Coordinates of C-alpha atoms in Angstrom, one line a residue:
M1 CA 12.8 -2.4 -23.7
S2 CA 15.5 -0.3 -22.0
T3 CA 14.9 0.8 -18.4
S4 CA 15.2 4.4 -19.4
S5 CA 12.3 4.1 -21.9
R6 CA 10.0 2.5 -19.4
H7 CA 6.8 4.0 -18.0
V8 CA 7.2 5.0 -14.3
Y9 CA 4.9 2.1 -13.3
E10 CA 6.3 -0.5 -15.6
Y11 CA 8.3 -3.3 -14.0
D12 CA 9.2 -6.9 -14.3
I13 CA 7.6 -9.5 -12.1
D14 CA 9.1 -12.7 -10.8
L15 CA 6.0 -14.8 -10.2
T16 CA 7.8 -16.8 -7.5
S17 CA 9.0 -13.8 -5.5
D18 CA 7.4 -12.1 -2.4
V19 CA 6.6 -8.8 -4.1
A20 CA 3.0 -7.5 -4.0
P21 CA 2.3 -8.0 -7.8
A22 CA 3.4 -11.6 -7.6
R23 CA 1.2 -12.2 -4.5
V24 CA -1.8 -10.6 -6.3
L25 CA -1.2 -12.9 -9.4
R26 CA -1.0 -16.0 -7.2
M27 CA -4.4 -15.2 -5.8
V28 CA -6.0 -15.3 -9.2
R29 CA -7.4 -18.6 -10.6
P30 CA -6.0 -19.4 -14.1
G31 CA -8.5 -19.0 -16.9
S32 CA -10.7 -16.5 -15.0
R33 CA -12.5 -13.5 -16.2
V34 CA -10.6 -10.5 -14.7
L35 CA -11.1 -6.8 -14.4
E36 CA -7.9 -4.9 -13.6
I37 CA -8.5 -1.4 -12.2
G38 CA -5.7 1.1 -12.7
A39 CA -3.7 -1.3 -14.8
G40 CA -1.0 1.2 -15.8
P41 CA 1.2 0.1 -18.6
G42 CA 0.3 -3.6 -18.1
S43 CA 3.0 -5.0 -15.8
I44 CA 0.4 -7.3 -14.1
T45 CA -1.9 -7.5 -17.1
R46 CA 0.6 -9.3 -19.3
H47 CA 0.8 -12.1 -16.7
L48 CA -2.9 -12.3 -16.3
S49 CA -3.6 -12.8 -20.0
G50 CA -0.3 -14.6 -20.6
S51 CA 0.8 -17.2 -18.1
L52 CA -2.6 -17.3 -16.3
G53 CA -4.6 -17.4 -19.5
C54 CA -7.3 -15.0 -18.2
D55 CA -9.8 -13.0 -20.2
V56 CA -8.8 -9.5 -19.1
V57 CA -10.6 -6.2 -19.2
A58 CA -8.6 -3.2 -18.0
L59 CA -9.2 0.4 -16.8
E60 CA -6.6 3.1 -16.9
I61 CA -6.6 6.9 -16.9
D62 CA -3.1 7.6 -18.4
P63 CA -3.1 7.6 -22.2
S64 CA 0.6 6.9 -22.3
A65 CA 0.1 3.8 -20.2
I66 CA -2.9 2.7 -22.2
E67 CA -0.8 2.5 -25.3
R68 CA 1.5 0.0 -23.7
L69 CA -1.4 -1.8 -21.9
E70 CA -3.6 -2.5 -24.9
P71 CA -1.7 -5.6 -26.3
F72 CA -2.3 -7.4 -23.0
A73 CA -6.1 -6.9 -22.5
R74 CA -9.1 -7.9 -24.6
A75 CA -10.6 -4.5 -23.8
V76 CA -9.2 -1.3 -22.3
F77 CA -11.3 1.6 -21.0
L78 CA -10.1 5.1 -20.3
A79 CA -11.7 5.9 -16.9
D80 CA -11.2 8.3 -14.0
L81 CA -12.0 6.6 -10.7
N82 CA -12.5 9.9 -9.1
Q83 CA -15.6 10.4 -11.3
T84 CA -18.9 8.5 -10.9
G85 CA -20.3 6.1 -13.5
W86 CA -17.2 4.1 -14.3
A87 CA -18.5 0.9 -12.7
E88 CA -21.9 1.1 -14.5
M89 CA -20.1 1.7 -17.8
V90 CA -18.0 -1.4 -17.4
R91 CA -21.0 -3.5 -16.2
D92 CA -23.1 -2.4 -19.2
R93 CA -20.4 -3.3 -21.7
E94 CA -18.6 -6.3 -20.1
G95 CA -20.9 -7.7 -17.4
Q96 CA -19.4 -9.1 -14.2
F97 CA -16.1 -10.8 -13.3
D98 CA -14.5 -13.6 -11.3
F99 CA -11.8 -11.2 -10.0
V100 CA -11.7 -7.5 -9.8
I101 CA -8.1 -6.3 -9.0
A102 CA -6.7 -3.0 -7.9
A103 CA -3.0 -3.4 -7.2
D104 CA -1.6 -0.3 -5.4
V105 CA -4.4 1.9 -6.8
L106 CA -6.8 3.0 -4.0
E107 CA -4.2 5.1 -2.3
H108 CA -4.3 7.3 -5.4
V109 CA -8.0 8.2 -5.3
Y110 CA -10.0 10.6 -3.3
D111 CA -12.7 8.2 -2.2
P112 CA -11.3 4.7 -2.0
W113 CA -14.5 3.5 -0.3
S114 CA -16.8 4.3 -3.2
V115 CA -14.2 2.8 -5.7
L116 CA -14.2 -0.4 -3.7
G117 CA -18.0 -0.4 -3.7
G118 CA -17.9 -0.1 -7.5
M119 CA -15.5 -3.0 -7.6
K120 CA -17.8 -5.1 -5.5
S121 CA -20.7 -4.3 -7.8
L122 CA -18.7 -5.9 -10.7
L123 CA -18.3 -9.3 -9.1
N124 CA -20.2 -12.3 -10.3
D125 CA -21.8 -14.8 -8.0
T126 CA -18.4 -16.4 -7.1
G127 CA -16.2 -13.3 -7.6
S128 CA -13.5 -11.8 -5.4
V129 CA -11.9 -8.4 -5.0
I130 CA -8.1 -8.4 -4.7
L131 CA -6.3 -5.3 -3.3
S132 CA -2.7 -4.4 -2.7
L133 CA -2.3 -1.4 -0.4
P134 CA 0.9 0.3 1.0
H135 CA 1.1 0.3 4.8
V136 CA 1.7 3.8 6.2
G137 CA 2.4 2.3 9.7
H138 CA 5.8 1.0 8.5
A139 CA 8.7 2.0 10.8
A140 CA 10.5 3.8 8.1
V141 CA 7.5 6.1 7.4
A142 CA 7.2 6.7 11.1
A143 CA 10.9 7.6 11.1
C144 CA 10.3 10.2 8.4
L145 CA 7.7 11.8 10.7
I146 CA 10.1 11.8 13.7
D147 CA 12.7 13.4 11.4
E148 CA 10.2 16.2 10.5
D149 CA 10.6 15.3 6.8
F150 CA 7.6 13.5 5.3
E151 CA 9.2 13.5 1.9
Y152 CA 7.2 12.5 -1.1
R153 CA 9.0 10.6 -3.9
S154 CA 8.4 9.4 -7.4
W155 CA 7.6 5.8 -6.2
G156 CA 7.3 3.7 -3.0
L157 CA 5.3 4.2 0.2
L158 CA 5.4 8.0 -0.2
D159 CA 4.7 8.2 -3.9
R160 CA 3.8 11.8 -4.5
T161 CA 0.5 10.8 -6.1
H162 CA -0.7 9.1 -2.9
I163 CA -3.6 10.9 -1.3
R164 CA -4.9 8.3 1.1
F165 CA -3.0 6.3 3.7
F166 CA -3.9 3.0 5.4
G167 CA -2.8 1.4 8.7
I168 CA -3.7 -2.3 9.3
K169 CA -6.9 -1.3 11.1
N170 CA -7.8 1.0 8.2
V171 CA -7.5 -1.7 5.7
E172 CA -9.8 -3.9 7.7
A173 CA -12.3 -1.0 8.0
L174 CA -12.1 -0.3 4.2
Y175 CA -13.3 -3.8 3.3
R176 CA -15.9 -3.8 6.1
S177 CA -17.4 -0.5 5.0
Q178 CA -18.4 -2.1 1.7
G179 CA -19.7 -5.3 3.1
L180 CA -16.7 -7.4 2.2
V181 CA -14.9 -10.0 4.2
I182 CA -11.2 -10.9 3.8
E183 CA -10.7 -14.6 3.0
Q184 CA -7.0 -14.5 2.2
A185 CA -4.3 -12.0 3.2
E186 CA -0.6 -11.7 2.9
F187 CA 2.0 -9.2 4.1
V188 CA 4.9 -8.0 2.1
V189 CA 7.6 -7.6 4.8
R190 CA 10.5 -5.3 4.5
T191 CA 12.8 -4.1 7.3
P192 CA 13.6 -0.4 7.1
E193 CA 17.0 -1.2 5.6
M194 CA 15.2 -2.9 2.8
T195 CA 13.2 0.2 1.9
E196 CA 13.7 3.4 0.0
F197 CA 14.2 5.1 3.4
A198 CA 17.3 3.1 4.3
H199 CA 19.7 6.0 4.4
R200 CA 17.3 8.1 6.6
W201 CA 16.7 5.1 8.9
R202 CA 20.4 4.7 9.6
T203 CA 20.6 8.3 11.0
M204 CA 18.0 7.5 13.7
P205 CA 19.3 6.9 17.2
A206 CA 19.1 3.2 18.2
A207 CA 16.6 4.0 20.9
V208 CA 14.2 5.6 18.4
Q209 CA 14.7 2.6 16.0
A210 CA 13.8 0.2 18.8
A211 CA 10.7 2.2 19.8
L212 CA 9.4 2.4 16.3
Q213 CA 9.9 -1.3 15.7
A214 CA 7.9 -2.2 18.9
N215 CA 4.8 -2.2 16.7
R216 CA 4.2 -5.7 15.6
F217 CA 3.4 -4.5 12.1
A218 CA 6.4 -2.1 11.8
H219 CA 8.0 -4.1 9.0
V220 CA 4.8 -4.6 6.9
Y221 CA 5.4 -2.8 3.6
Q222 CA 2.2 -3.7 1.8
V223 CA -1.0 -5.6 2.5
V224 CA -2.4 -7.9 -0.2
A225 CA -5.8 -9.4 0.4
R226 CA -8.7 -11.2 -1.4
A227 CA -12.2 -10.5 -0.2
V228 CA -15.8 -11.5 -1.0
P229 CA -19.2 -10.2 -0.1
V230 CA -20.1 -11.0 3.6
E231 CA -23.1 -13.0 2.7
R232 CA -21.0 -15.7 1.0
A233 CA -17.8 -15.6 3.0
A234 CA -16.6 -19.1 3.8
A235 CA -13.9 -17.8 6.2
A236 CA -12.8 -14.5 7.7
V237 CA -9.2 -13.4 8.1
D238 CA -8.5 -10.8 10.9
L239 CA -5.4 -8.8 9.8
M240 CA -4.7 -7.8 13.3
T241 CA -4.0 -11.4 14.3
Q242 CA -2.0 -12.3 11.1
Q243 CA 1.6 -13.4 11.6
V244 CA 4.3 -11.1 10.2
V245 CA 6.7 -13.6 8.6
P246 CA 10.3 -12.2 8.1
P247 CA 11.6 -12.4 4.5
D248 CA 14.1 -15.1 3.7
P249 CA 17.9 -14.2 3.8
A250 CA 18.2 -14.0 0.0
T251 CA 15.4 -11.5 -0.2
V252 CA 16.8 -9.4 2.7
A253 CA 20.3 -9.3 1.0
F254 CA 18.8 -8.3 -2.4
W255 CA 16.7 -5.4 -1.1
E256 CA 19.3 -4.2 1.4
K257 CA 21.9 -4.0 -1.4
T258 CA 19.4 -2.4 -3.8
M259 CA 18.3 0.3 -1.4
A260 CA 21.8 1.0 -0.1
S261 CA 22.8 1.8 -3.7
L262 CA 20.2 4.5 -4.1
P263 CA 21.8 8.0 -4.3
I264 CA 21.5 10.2 -1.3
D265 CA 19.7 13.5 -2.0
S266 CA 22.4 16.1 -1.4
T267 CA 19.7 18.9 -0.9
R268 CA 18.0 17.1 2.0
D269 CA 18.2 18.8 5.4
T270 CA 20.1 16.3 7.5
R271 CA 20.1 18.2 10.8
P272 CA 19.0 15.8 13.6
T273 CA 15.6 16.3 15.2
V274 CA 16.2 13.8 18.1
D275 CA 18.6 14.9 20.8
G276 CA 19.4 11.8 22.8
A277 CA 20.7 14.0 25.7
R278 CA 17.6 16.1 26.0
R279 CA 15.2 15.1 28.8
I280 CA 11.8 16.4 29.5
S281 CA 11.8 18.1 32.9
A282 CA 9.1 17.4 35.4
P283 CA 6.4 20.1 35.7
P284 CA 6.9 22.4 38.7
R285 CA 5.0 21.5 41.9
R286 CA 1.9 23.6 42.3
S287 CA 1.8 25.9 45.3
R288 CA -0.7 25.1 48.0
S289 CA -2.7 28.2 47.2
L290 CA -3.0 27.3 43.6
R291 CA -4.0 23.7 44.5
R292 CA -6.8 25.2 46.6
L293 CA -7.9 27.5 43.8
L294 CA -8.1 24.5 41.5
G295 CA -10.1 22.5 44.1
L296 CA -7.4 19.9 44.4
K297 CA -6.7 17.9 47.5
K298 CA -3.7 18.6 49.7

């Protein structure tokens, strides 16, 4: 299939790579019964039912994606996660599952908490939920805010269909709100130069870059985690104490080259918003009469 004819969410997956879909797939036990939420055109599904030999049921809302998805799943349901009743419909028809997966899906729905609750209700006695979520605390996203240009795109961290955003603490709270405990977690790590915002990042003053990267999680691009109901959790992973492991040199080189090759939007307003010479002046000293009026000490 040519790249030009692909669905916007259709992509190839190297199962040995560090990308989020590959990490999701490596968390799935081969031969399992799997429900994939928001399966799109089947980029992950084809590996679940193919190389992993899983029995796969899929949910998707886009009819054009479903047409491509159907060959890779035993059953496919058209479902809108923003409407109630989808979890009950699946449970009535298909029962429960070893794994319920939503890879880069919950950021697209109005109420990710209730969707995650529905996913939990579809787990069998040993089942796990696996989520992949984009990290809005990435330094490159913060740079967009500093640049006064929170620009939505057709893909990536600021996909224009994203309506919910998650920092590391928010991901923890999302699971916790539904009585789930993270047992396994991995970070997809990308420096700003390895992202779709590479051109914008390079226009930031060095002092701003340094400040934005002071956050320990500034290079976390996505969070991939597997969780189980709290009553049967064998271990608990605290995302805030997880190590952020830099990508290997080959991965860095590949993504830096790929992102540097992206065309620059000639219509973008490139006027700088950070003036390195500007300094905030100290507030004027209050007069003694004003200090007395405010009840302040001399």
